[in-house]
PDB file of C-alpha atoms and ligand atoms in Angstrom:
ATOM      1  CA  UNK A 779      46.019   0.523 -27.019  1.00 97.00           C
ATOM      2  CA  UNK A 780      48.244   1.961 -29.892  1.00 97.00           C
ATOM      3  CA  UNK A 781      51.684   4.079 -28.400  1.00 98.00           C
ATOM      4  CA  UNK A 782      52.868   6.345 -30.827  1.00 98.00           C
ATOM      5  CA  UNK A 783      56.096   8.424 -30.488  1.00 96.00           C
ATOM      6  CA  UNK A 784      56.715   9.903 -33.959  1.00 94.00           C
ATOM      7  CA  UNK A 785      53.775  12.049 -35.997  1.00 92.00           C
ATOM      8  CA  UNK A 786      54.977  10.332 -38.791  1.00 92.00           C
ATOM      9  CA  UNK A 787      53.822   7.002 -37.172  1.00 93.00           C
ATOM     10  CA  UNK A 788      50.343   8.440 -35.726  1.00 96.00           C
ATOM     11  CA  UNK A 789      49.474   9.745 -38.906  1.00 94.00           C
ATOM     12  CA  UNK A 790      49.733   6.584 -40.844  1.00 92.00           C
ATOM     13  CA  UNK A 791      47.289   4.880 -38.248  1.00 93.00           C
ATOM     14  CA  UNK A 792      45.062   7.713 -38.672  1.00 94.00           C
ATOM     15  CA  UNK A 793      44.725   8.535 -41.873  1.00 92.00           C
ATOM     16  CA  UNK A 794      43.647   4.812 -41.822  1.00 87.00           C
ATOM     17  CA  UNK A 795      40.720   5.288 -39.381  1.00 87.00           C
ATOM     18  CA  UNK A 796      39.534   8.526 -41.292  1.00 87.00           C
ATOM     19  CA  UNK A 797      39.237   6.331 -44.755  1.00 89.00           C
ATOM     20  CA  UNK A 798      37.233   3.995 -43.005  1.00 90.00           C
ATOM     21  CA  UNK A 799      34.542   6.637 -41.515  1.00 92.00           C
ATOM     22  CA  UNK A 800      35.471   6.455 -38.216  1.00 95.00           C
ATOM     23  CA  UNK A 801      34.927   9.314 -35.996  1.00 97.00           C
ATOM     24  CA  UNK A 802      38.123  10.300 -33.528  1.00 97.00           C
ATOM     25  CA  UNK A 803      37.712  12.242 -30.342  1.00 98.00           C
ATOM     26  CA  UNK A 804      40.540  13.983 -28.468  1.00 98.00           C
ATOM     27  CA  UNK A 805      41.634  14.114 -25.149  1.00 99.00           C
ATOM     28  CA  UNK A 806      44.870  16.696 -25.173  1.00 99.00           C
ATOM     29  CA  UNK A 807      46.601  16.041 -21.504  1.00 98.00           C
ATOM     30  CA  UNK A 808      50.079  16.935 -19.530  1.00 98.00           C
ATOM     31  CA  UNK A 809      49.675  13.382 -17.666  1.00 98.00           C
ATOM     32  CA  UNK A 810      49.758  12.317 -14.458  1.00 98.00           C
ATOM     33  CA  UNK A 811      46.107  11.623 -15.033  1.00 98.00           C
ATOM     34  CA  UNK A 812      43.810  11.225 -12.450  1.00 98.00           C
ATOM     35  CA  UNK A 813      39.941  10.634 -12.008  1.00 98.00           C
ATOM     36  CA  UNK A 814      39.228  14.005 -14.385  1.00 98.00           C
ATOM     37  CA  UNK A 815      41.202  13.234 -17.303  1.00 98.00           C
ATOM     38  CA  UNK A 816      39.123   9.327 -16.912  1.00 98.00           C
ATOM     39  CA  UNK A 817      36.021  11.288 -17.119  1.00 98.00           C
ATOM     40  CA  UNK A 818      37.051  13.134 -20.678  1.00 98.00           C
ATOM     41  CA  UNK A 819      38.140   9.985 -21.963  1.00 98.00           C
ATOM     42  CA  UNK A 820      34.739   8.164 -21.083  1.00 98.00           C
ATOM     43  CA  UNK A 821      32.970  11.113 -22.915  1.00 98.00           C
ATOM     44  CA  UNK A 822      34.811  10.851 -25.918  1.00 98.00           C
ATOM     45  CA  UNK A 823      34.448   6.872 -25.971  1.00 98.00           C
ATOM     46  CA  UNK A 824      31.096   7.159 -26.020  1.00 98.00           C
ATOM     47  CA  UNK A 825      30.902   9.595 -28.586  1.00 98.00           C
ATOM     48  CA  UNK A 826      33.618   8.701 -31.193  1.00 98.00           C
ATOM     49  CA  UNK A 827      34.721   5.627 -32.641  1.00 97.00           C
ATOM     50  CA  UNK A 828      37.874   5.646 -31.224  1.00 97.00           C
ATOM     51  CA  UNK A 829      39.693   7.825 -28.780  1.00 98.00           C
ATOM     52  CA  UNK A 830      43.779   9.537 -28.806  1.00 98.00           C
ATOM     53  CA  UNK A 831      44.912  10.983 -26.078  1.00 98.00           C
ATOM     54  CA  UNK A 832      48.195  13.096 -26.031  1.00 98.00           C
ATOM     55  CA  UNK A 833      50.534  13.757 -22.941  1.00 98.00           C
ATOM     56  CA  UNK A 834      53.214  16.061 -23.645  1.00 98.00           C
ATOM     57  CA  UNK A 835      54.106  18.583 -20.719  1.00 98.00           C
ATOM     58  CA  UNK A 836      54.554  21.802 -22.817  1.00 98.00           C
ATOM     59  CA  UNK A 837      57.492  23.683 -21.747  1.00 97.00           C
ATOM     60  CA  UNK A 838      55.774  26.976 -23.477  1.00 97.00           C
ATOM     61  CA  UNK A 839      53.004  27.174 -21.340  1.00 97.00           C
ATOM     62  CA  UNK A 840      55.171  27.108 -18.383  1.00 96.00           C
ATOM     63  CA  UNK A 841      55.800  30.426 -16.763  1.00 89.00           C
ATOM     64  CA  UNK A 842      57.274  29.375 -13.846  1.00 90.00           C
ATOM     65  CA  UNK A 843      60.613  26.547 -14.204  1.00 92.00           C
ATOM     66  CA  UNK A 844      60.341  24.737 -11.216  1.00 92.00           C
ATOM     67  CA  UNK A 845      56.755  24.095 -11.418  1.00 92.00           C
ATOM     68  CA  UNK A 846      57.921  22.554 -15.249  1.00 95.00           C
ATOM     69  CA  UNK A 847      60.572  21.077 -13.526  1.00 95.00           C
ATOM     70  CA  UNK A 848      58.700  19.845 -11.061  1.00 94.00           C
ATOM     71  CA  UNK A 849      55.534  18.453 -13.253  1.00 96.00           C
ATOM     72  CA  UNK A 850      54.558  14.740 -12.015  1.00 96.00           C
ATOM     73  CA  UNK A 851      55.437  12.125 -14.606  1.00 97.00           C
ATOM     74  CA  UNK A 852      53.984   8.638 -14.244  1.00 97.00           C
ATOM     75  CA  UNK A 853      54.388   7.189 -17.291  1.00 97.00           C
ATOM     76  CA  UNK A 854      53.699   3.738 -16.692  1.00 98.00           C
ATOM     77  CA  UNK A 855      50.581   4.464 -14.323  1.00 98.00           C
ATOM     78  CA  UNK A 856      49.276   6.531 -16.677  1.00 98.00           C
ATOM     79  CA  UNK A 857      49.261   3.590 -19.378  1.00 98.00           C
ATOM     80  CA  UNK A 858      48.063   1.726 -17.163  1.00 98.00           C
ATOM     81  CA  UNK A 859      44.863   3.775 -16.748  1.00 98.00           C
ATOM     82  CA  UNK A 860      44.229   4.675 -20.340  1.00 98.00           C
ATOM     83  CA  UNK A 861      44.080   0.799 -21.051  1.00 98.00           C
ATOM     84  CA  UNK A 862      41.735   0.088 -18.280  1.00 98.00           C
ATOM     85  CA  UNK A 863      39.644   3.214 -19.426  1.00 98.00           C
ATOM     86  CA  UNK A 864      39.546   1.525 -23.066  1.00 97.00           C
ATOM     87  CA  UNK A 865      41.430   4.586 -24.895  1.00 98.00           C
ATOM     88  CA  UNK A 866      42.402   3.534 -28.380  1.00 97.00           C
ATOM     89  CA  UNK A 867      45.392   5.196 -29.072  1.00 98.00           C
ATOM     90  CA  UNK A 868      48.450   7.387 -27.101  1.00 98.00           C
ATOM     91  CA  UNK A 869      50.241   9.996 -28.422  1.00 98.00           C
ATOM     92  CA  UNK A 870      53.374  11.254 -26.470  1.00 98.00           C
ATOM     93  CA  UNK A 871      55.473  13.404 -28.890  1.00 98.00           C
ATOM     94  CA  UNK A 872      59.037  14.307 -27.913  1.00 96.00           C
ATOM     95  CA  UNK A 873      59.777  18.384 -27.823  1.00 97.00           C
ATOM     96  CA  UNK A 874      61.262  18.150 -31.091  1.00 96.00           C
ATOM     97  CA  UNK A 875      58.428  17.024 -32.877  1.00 96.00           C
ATOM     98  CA  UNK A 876      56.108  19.474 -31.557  1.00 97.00           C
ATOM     99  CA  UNK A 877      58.820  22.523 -31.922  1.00 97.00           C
ATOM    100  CA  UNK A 878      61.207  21.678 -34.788  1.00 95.00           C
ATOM    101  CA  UNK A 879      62.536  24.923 -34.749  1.00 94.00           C
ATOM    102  CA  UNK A 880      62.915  25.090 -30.456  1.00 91.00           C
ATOM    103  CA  UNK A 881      60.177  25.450 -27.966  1.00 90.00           C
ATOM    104  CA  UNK A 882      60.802  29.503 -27.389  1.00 91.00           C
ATOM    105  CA  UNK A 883      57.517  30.738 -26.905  1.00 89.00           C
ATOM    106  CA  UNK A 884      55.777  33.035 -29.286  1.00 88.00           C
ATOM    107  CA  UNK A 885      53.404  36.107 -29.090  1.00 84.00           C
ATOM    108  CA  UNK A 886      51.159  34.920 -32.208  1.00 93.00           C
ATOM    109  CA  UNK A 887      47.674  34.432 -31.251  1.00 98.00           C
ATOM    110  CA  UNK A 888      45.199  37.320 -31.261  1.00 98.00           C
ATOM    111  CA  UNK A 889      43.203  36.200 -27.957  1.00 98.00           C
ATOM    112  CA  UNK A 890      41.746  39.326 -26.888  1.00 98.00           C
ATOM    113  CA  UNK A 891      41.175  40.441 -23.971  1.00 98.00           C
ATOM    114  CA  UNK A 892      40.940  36.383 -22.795  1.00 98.00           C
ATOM    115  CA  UNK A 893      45.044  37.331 -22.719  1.00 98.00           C
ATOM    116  CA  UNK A 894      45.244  39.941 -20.509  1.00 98.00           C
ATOM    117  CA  UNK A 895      42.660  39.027 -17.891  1.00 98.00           C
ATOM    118  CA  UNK A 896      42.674  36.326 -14.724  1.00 98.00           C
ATOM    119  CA  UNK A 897      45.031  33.638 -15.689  1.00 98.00           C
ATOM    120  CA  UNK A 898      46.390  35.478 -18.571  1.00 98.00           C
ATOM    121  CA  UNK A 899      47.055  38.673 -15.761  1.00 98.00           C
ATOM    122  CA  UNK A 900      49.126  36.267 -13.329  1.00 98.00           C
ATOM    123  CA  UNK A 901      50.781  33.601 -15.723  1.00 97.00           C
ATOM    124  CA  UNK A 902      51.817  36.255 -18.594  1.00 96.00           C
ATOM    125  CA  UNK A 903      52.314  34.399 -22.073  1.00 96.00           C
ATOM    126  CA  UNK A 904      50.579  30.760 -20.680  1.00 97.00           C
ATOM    127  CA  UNK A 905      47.790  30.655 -23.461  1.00 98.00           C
ATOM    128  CA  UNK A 906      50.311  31.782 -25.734  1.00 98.00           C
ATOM    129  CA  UNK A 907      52.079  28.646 -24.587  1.00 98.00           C
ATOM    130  CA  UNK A 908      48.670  27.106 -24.642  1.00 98.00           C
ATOM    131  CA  UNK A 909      47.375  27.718 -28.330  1.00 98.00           C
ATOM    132  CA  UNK A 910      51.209  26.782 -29.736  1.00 98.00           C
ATOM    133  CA  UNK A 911      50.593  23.148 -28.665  1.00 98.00           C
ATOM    134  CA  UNK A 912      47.382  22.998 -29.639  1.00 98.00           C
ATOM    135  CA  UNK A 913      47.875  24.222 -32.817  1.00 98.00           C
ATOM    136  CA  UNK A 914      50.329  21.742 -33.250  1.00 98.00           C
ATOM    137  CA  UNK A 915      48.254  18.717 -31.660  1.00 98.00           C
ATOM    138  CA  UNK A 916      45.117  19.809 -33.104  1.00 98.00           C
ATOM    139  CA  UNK A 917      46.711  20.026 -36.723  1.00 97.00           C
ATOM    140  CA  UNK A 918      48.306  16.362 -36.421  1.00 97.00           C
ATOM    141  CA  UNK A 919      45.374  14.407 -34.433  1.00 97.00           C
ATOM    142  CA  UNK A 920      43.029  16.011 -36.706  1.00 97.00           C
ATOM    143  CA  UNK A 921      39.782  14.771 -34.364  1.00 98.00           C
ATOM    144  CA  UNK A 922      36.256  15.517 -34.940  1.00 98.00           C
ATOM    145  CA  UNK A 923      35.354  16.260 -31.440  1.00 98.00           C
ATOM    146  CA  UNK A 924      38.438  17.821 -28.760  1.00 99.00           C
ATOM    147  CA  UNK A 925      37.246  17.208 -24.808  1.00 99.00           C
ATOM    148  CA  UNK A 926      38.548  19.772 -22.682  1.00 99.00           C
ATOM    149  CA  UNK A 927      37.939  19.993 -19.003  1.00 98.00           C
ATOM    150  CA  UNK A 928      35.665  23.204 -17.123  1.00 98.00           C
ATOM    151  CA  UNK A 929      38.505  23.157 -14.353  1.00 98.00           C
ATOM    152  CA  UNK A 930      40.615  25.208 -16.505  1.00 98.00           C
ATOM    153  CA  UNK A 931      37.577  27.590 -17.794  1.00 98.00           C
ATOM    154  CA  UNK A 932      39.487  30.559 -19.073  1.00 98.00           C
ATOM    155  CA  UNK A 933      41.321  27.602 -21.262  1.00 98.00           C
ATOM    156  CA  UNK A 934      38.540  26.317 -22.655  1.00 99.00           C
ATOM    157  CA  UNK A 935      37.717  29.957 -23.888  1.00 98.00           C
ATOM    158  CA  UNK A 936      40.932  30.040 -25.373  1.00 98.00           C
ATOM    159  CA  UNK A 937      41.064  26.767 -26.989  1.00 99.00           C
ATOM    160  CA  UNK A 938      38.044  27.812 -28.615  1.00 98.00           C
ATOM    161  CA  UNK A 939      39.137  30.624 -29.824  1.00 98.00           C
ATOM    162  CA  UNK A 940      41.993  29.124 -31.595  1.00 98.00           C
ATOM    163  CA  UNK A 941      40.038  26.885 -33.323  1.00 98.00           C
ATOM    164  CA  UNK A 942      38.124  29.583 -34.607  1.00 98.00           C
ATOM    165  CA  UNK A 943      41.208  31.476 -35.548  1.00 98.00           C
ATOM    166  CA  UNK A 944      42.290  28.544 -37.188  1.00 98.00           C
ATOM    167  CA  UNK A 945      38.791  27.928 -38.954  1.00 98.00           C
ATOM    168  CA  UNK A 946      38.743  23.917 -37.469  1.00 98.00           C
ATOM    169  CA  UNK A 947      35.886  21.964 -38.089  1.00 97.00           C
ATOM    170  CA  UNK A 948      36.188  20.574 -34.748  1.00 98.00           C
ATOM    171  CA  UNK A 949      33.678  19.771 -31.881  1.00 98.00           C
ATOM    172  CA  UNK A 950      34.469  21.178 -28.256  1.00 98.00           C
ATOM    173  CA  UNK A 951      33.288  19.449 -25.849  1.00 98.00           C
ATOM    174  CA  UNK A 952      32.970  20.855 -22.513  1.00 98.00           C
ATOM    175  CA  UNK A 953      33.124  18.578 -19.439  1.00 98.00           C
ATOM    176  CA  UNK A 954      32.034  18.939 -15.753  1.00 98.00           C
ATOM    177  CA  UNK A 955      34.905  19.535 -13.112  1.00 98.00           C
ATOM    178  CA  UNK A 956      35.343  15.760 -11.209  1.00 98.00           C
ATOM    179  CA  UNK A 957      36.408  16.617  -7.558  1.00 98.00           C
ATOM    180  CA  UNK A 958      37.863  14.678  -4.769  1.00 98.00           C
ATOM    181  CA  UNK A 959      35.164  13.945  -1.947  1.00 98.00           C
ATOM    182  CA  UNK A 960      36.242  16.508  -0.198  1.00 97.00           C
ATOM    183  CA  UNK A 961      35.487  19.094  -2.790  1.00 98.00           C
ATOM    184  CA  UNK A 962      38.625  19.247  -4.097  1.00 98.00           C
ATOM    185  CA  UNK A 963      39.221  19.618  -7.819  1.00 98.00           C
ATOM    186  CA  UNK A 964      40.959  16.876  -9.105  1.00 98.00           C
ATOM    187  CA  UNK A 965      44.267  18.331 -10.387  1.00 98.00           C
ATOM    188  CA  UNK A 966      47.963  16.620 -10.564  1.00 97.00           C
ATOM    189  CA  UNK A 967      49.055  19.111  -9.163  1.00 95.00           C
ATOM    190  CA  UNK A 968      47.720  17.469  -6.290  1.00 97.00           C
ATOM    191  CA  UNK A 969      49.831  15.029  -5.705  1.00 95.00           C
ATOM    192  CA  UNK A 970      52.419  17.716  -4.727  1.00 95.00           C
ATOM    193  CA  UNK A 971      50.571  18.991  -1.814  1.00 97.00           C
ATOM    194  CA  UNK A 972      51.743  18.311   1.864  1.00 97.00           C
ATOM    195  CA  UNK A 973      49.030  16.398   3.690  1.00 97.00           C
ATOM    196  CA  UNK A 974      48.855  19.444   5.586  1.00 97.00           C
ATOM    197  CA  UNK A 975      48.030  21.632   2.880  1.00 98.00           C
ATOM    198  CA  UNK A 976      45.598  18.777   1.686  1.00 97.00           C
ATOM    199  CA  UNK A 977      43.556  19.349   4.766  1.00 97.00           C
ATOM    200  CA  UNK A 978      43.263  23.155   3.966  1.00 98.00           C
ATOM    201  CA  UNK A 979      43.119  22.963  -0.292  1.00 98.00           C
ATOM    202  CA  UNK A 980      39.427  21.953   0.126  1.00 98.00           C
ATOM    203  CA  UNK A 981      38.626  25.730   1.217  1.00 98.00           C
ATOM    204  CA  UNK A 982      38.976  27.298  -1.999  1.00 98.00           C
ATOM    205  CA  UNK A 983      35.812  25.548  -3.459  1.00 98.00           C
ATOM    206  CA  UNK A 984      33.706  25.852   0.118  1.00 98.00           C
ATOM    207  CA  UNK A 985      34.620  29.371  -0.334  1.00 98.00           C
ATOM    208  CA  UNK A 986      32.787  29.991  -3.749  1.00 98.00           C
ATOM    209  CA  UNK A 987      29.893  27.647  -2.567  1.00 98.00           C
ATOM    210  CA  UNK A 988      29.815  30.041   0.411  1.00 98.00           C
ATOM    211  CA  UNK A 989      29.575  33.347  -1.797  1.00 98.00           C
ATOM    212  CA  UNK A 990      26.668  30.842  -4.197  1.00 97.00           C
ATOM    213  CA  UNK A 991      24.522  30.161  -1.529  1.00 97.00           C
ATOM    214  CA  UNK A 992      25.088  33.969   0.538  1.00 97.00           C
ATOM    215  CA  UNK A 993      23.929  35.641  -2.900  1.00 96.00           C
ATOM    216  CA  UNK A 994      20.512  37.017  -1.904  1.00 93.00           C
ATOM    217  CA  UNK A 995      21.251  38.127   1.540  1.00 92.00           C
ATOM    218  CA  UNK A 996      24.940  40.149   0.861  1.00 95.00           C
ATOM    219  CA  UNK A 997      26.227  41.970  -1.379  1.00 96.00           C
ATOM    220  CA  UNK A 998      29.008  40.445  -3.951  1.00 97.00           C
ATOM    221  CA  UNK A 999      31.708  42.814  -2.875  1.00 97.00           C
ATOM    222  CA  UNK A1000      31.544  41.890   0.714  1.00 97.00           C
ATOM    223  CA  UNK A1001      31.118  38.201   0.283  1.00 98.00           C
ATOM    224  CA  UNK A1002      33.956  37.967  -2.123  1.00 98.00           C
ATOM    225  CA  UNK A1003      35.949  40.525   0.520  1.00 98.00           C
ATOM    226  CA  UNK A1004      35.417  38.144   3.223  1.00 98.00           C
ATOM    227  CA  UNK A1005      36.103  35.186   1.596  1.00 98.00           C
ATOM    228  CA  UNK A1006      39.565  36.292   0.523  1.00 98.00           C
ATOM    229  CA  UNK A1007      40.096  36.607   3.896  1.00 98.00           C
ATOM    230  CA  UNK A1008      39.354  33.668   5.110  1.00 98.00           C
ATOM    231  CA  UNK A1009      41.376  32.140   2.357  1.00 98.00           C
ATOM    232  CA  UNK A1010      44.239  34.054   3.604  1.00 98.00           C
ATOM    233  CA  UNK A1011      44.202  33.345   7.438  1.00 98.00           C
ATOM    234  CA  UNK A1012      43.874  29.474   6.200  1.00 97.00           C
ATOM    235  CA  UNK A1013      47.282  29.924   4.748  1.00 97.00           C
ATOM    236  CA  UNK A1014      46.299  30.968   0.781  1.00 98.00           C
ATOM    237  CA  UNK A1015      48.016  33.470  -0.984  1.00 98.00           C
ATOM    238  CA  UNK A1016      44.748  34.288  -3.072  1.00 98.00           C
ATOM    239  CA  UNK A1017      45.703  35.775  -6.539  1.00 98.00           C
ATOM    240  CA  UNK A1018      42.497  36.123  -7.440  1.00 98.00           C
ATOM    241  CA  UNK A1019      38.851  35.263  -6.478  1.00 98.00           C
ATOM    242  CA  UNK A1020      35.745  36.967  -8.898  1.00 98.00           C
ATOM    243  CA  UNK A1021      32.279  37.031 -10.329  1.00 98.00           C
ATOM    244  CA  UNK A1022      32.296  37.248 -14.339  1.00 98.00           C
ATOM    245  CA  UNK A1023      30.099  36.622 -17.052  1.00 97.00           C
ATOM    246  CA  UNK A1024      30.846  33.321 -19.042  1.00 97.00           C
ATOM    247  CA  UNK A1025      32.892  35.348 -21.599  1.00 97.00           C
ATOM    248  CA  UNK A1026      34.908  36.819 -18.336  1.00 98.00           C
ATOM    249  CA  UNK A1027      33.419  39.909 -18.226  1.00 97.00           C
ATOM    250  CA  UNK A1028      34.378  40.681 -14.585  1.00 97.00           C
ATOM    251  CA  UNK A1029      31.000  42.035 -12.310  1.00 97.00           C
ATOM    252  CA  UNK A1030      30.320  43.201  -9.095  1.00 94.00           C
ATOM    253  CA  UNK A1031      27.291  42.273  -8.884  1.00 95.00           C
ATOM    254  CA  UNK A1032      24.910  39.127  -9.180  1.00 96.00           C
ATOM    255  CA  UNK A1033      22.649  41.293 -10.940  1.00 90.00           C
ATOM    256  CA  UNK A1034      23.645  40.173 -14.526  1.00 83.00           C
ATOM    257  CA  UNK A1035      20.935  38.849 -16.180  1.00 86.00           C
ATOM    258  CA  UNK A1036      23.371  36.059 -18.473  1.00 90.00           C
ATOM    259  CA  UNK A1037      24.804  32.756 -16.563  1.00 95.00           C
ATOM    260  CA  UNK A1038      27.490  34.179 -14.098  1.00 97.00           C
ATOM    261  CA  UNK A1039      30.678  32.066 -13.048  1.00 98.00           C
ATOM    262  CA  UNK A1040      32.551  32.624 -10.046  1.00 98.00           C
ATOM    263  CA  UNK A1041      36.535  31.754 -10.605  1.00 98.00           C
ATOM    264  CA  UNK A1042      39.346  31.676  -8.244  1.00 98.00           C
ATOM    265  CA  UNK A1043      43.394  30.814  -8.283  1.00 98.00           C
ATOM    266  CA  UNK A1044      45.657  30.553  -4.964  1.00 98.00           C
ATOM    267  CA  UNK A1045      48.604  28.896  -3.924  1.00 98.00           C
ATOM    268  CA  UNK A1046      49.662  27.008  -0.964  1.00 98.00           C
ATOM    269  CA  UNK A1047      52.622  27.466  -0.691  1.00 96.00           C
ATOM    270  CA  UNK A1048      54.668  26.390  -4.178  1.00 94.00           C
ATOM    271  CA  UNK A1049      51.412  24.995  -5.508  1.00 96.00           C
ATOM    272  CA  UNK A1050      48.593  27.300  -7.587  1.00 97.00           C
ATOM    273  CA  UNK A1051      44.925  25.691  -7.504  1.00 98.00           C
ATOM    274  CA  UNK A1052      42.264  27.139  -9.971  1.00 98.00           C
ATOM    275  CA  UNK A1053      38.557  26.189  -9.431  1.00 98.00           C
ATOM    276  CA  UNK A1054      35.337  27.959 -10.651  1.00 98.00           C
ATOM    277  CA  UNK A1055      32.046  27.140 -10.281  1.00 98.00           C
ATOM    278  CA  UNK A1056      28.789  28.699 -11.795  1.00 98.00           C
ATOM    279  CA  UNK A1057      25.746  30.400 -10.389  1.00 94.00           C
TER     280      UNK A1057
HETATM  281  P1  LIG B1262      46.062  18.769 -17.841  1.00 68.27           P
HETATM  282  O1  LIG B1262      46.670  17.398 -17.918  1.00 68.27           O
HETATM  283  O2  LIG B1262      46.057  19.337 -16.470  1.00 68.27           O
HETATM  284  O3  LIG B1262      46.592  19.709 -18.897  1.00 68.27           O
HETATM  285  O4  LIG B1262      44.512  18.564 -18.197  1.00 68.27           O
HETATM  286  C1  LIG B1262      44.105  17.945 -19.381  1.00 68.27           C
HETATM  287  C2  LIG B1262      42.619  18.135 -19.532  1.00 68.27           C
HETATM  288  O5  LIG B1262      41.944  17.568 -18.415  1.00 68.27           O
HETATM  289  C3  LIG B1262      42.218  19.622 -19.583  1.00 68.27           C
HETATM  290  O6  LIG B1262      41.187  19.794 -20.533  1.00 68.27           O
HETATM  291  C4  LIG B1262      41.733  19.863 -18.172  1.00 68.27           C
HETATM  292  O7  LIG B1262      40.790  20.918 -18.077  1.00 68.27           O
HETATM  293  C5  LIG B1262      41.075  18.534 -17.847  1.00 68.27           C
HETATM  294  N1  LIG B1262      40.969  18.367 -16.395  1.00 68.27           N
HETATM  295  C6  LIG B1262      41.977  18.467 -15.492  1.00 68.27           C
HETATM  296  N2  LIG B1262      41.492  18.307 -14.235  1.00 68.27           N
HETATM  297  C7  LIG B1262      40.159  18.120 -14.349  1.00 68.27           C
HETATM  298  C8  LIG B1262      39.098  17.902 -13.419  1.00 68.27           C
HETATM  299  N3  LIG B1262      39.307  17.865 -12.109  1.00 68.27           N
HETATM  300  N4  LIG B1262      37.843  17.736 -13.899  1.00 68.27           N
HETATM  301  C9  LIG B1262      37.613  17.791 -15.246  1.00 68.27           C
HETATM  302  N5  LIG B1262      38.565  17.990 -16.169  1.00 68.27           N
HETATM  303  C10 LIG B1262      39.818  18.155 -15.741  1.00 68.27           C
END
């Protein structure tokens, strides 16, 4: 596997594989990977001719500083992992390279309502944050095909967006959420979780498998009612849990006649978990 530090570097290698055919697919991470990011990467190797994958913890989606300070970095595992998984090359810019002129976060991206709703509603300026890095990343990887991960829907949405916005001829690829056995997605923000919160974390996606398989016999108002509650008296502080279309038109009812996704996001204590899962 290829490290690159610099652009400057990168783009020598790659403007090499791009005269020679080659197809590249992208796997844009924070680190700290885990069995998730694995199963992007094995998508994209057996799509692409070769795979990148970035890690770069992006201070501009970061609403909260102590959850940037407090990030996991594992550098070494996490080199460790990409070689086993057979990824060609690693990209892990410096700040500087991806914000020459300082990482203060701009409003520049006309999102739509994908900016004011859910995520957008409770971590104010994050896909601003989001499509700044991407923009960045996208623009000096270049790839044919980007894998992003369903975990973080709304993202994928966005990301999407932006490469509409930004009139890429790029791929997305969208790939299934990979969960612990216990039903847990797969997050690194995991690792940060007390063992005791570890035994309770699980809840969040038995709650929306609850309100999946309860659909015909209550309504969605109740089920989602009493599953916020339960969420709560298990210790959750439950910012939100809803039925929406796939475009995150919110409903309240399972009457739609498009695909319907239920999506949630609660802490435990310090740490926020997202999940989602469709009906
Ligand atoms: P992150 O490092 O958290 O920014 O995630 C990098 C990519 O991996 C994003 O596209 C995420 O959606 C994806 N990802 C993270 N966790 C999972 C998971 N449990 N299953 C599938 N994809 C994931």
């Amino acid at each position: 596997m290829k490290i690159f530090r610099h652009s400057s570097d990168l783009d020598a290698c790659l403007s090499l594989k791009k005269s020679s055919g080659k197809t590249l697919g992208f796997v844009p991470t924070m680190g700290a990977l885990h069995k998730g990011h694995l199963a992007l990467i094995e998508q994209a190797n057996k799509e692409n001719d070769a795979t990148i994958v970035s890690i770069f913890v992006n201070p501009t989606q970061f609403n909260n500083p102590e959850d940037l300070e407090k990030y996991p970095v594992q550098r070494e595992k996490d080199i460790e992992m990409l070689c086993l998984q057979g990824c060609d090359i690693l990209f892990l810019p410096r700040v500087q390279d991806i914000y020459p002129d300082g990482a203060s976060r701009q409003n520049i991206y006309n999102l739509g309502s994908l900016d004011t709703t859910l995520e957008a509603k409770h971590r104010p300026g994050h896909f601003q944050g989001v499509c700044m890095v991407m923009e960045q990343l996208l623009k000096k990887v270049s790839p044919d095909r980007l894998y992003l991960g369903r975990k973080d829907y709304q993202q994928c949405l966005v990301i999407s967006r932006l490469v509409e916005i930004l009139h890429l001829a790029i791929e997305i690829k969208i790939i299934p959420i990979v969960r612990e056995p216990s039903g847990l997605a797969m997050s690194s923000r995991n690792q940060r979780l007390t063992n005791e919160q570890r035994g309770v974390a699980p809840m969040l996606y038995a709650s929306l498998n609850h309100i999946k398989e309860h659909r015909e016999n209550s309504s969605c108002r109740e089920l989602v009612k009493a599953g916020i509650s339960r969420l709560c008296q298990s210790g959750f502080e439950v910012e939100y849990l809803v039925l929406a279309t796939e475009t995150l038109q919110l409903l309240d009812n399972f009457d739609a006649e498009e695909n319907m996704i239920l999506l949630t996001a609660a802490r435990l204590g310090v740490i926020r978990l997202i999940d989602n899962l469709s009906i």
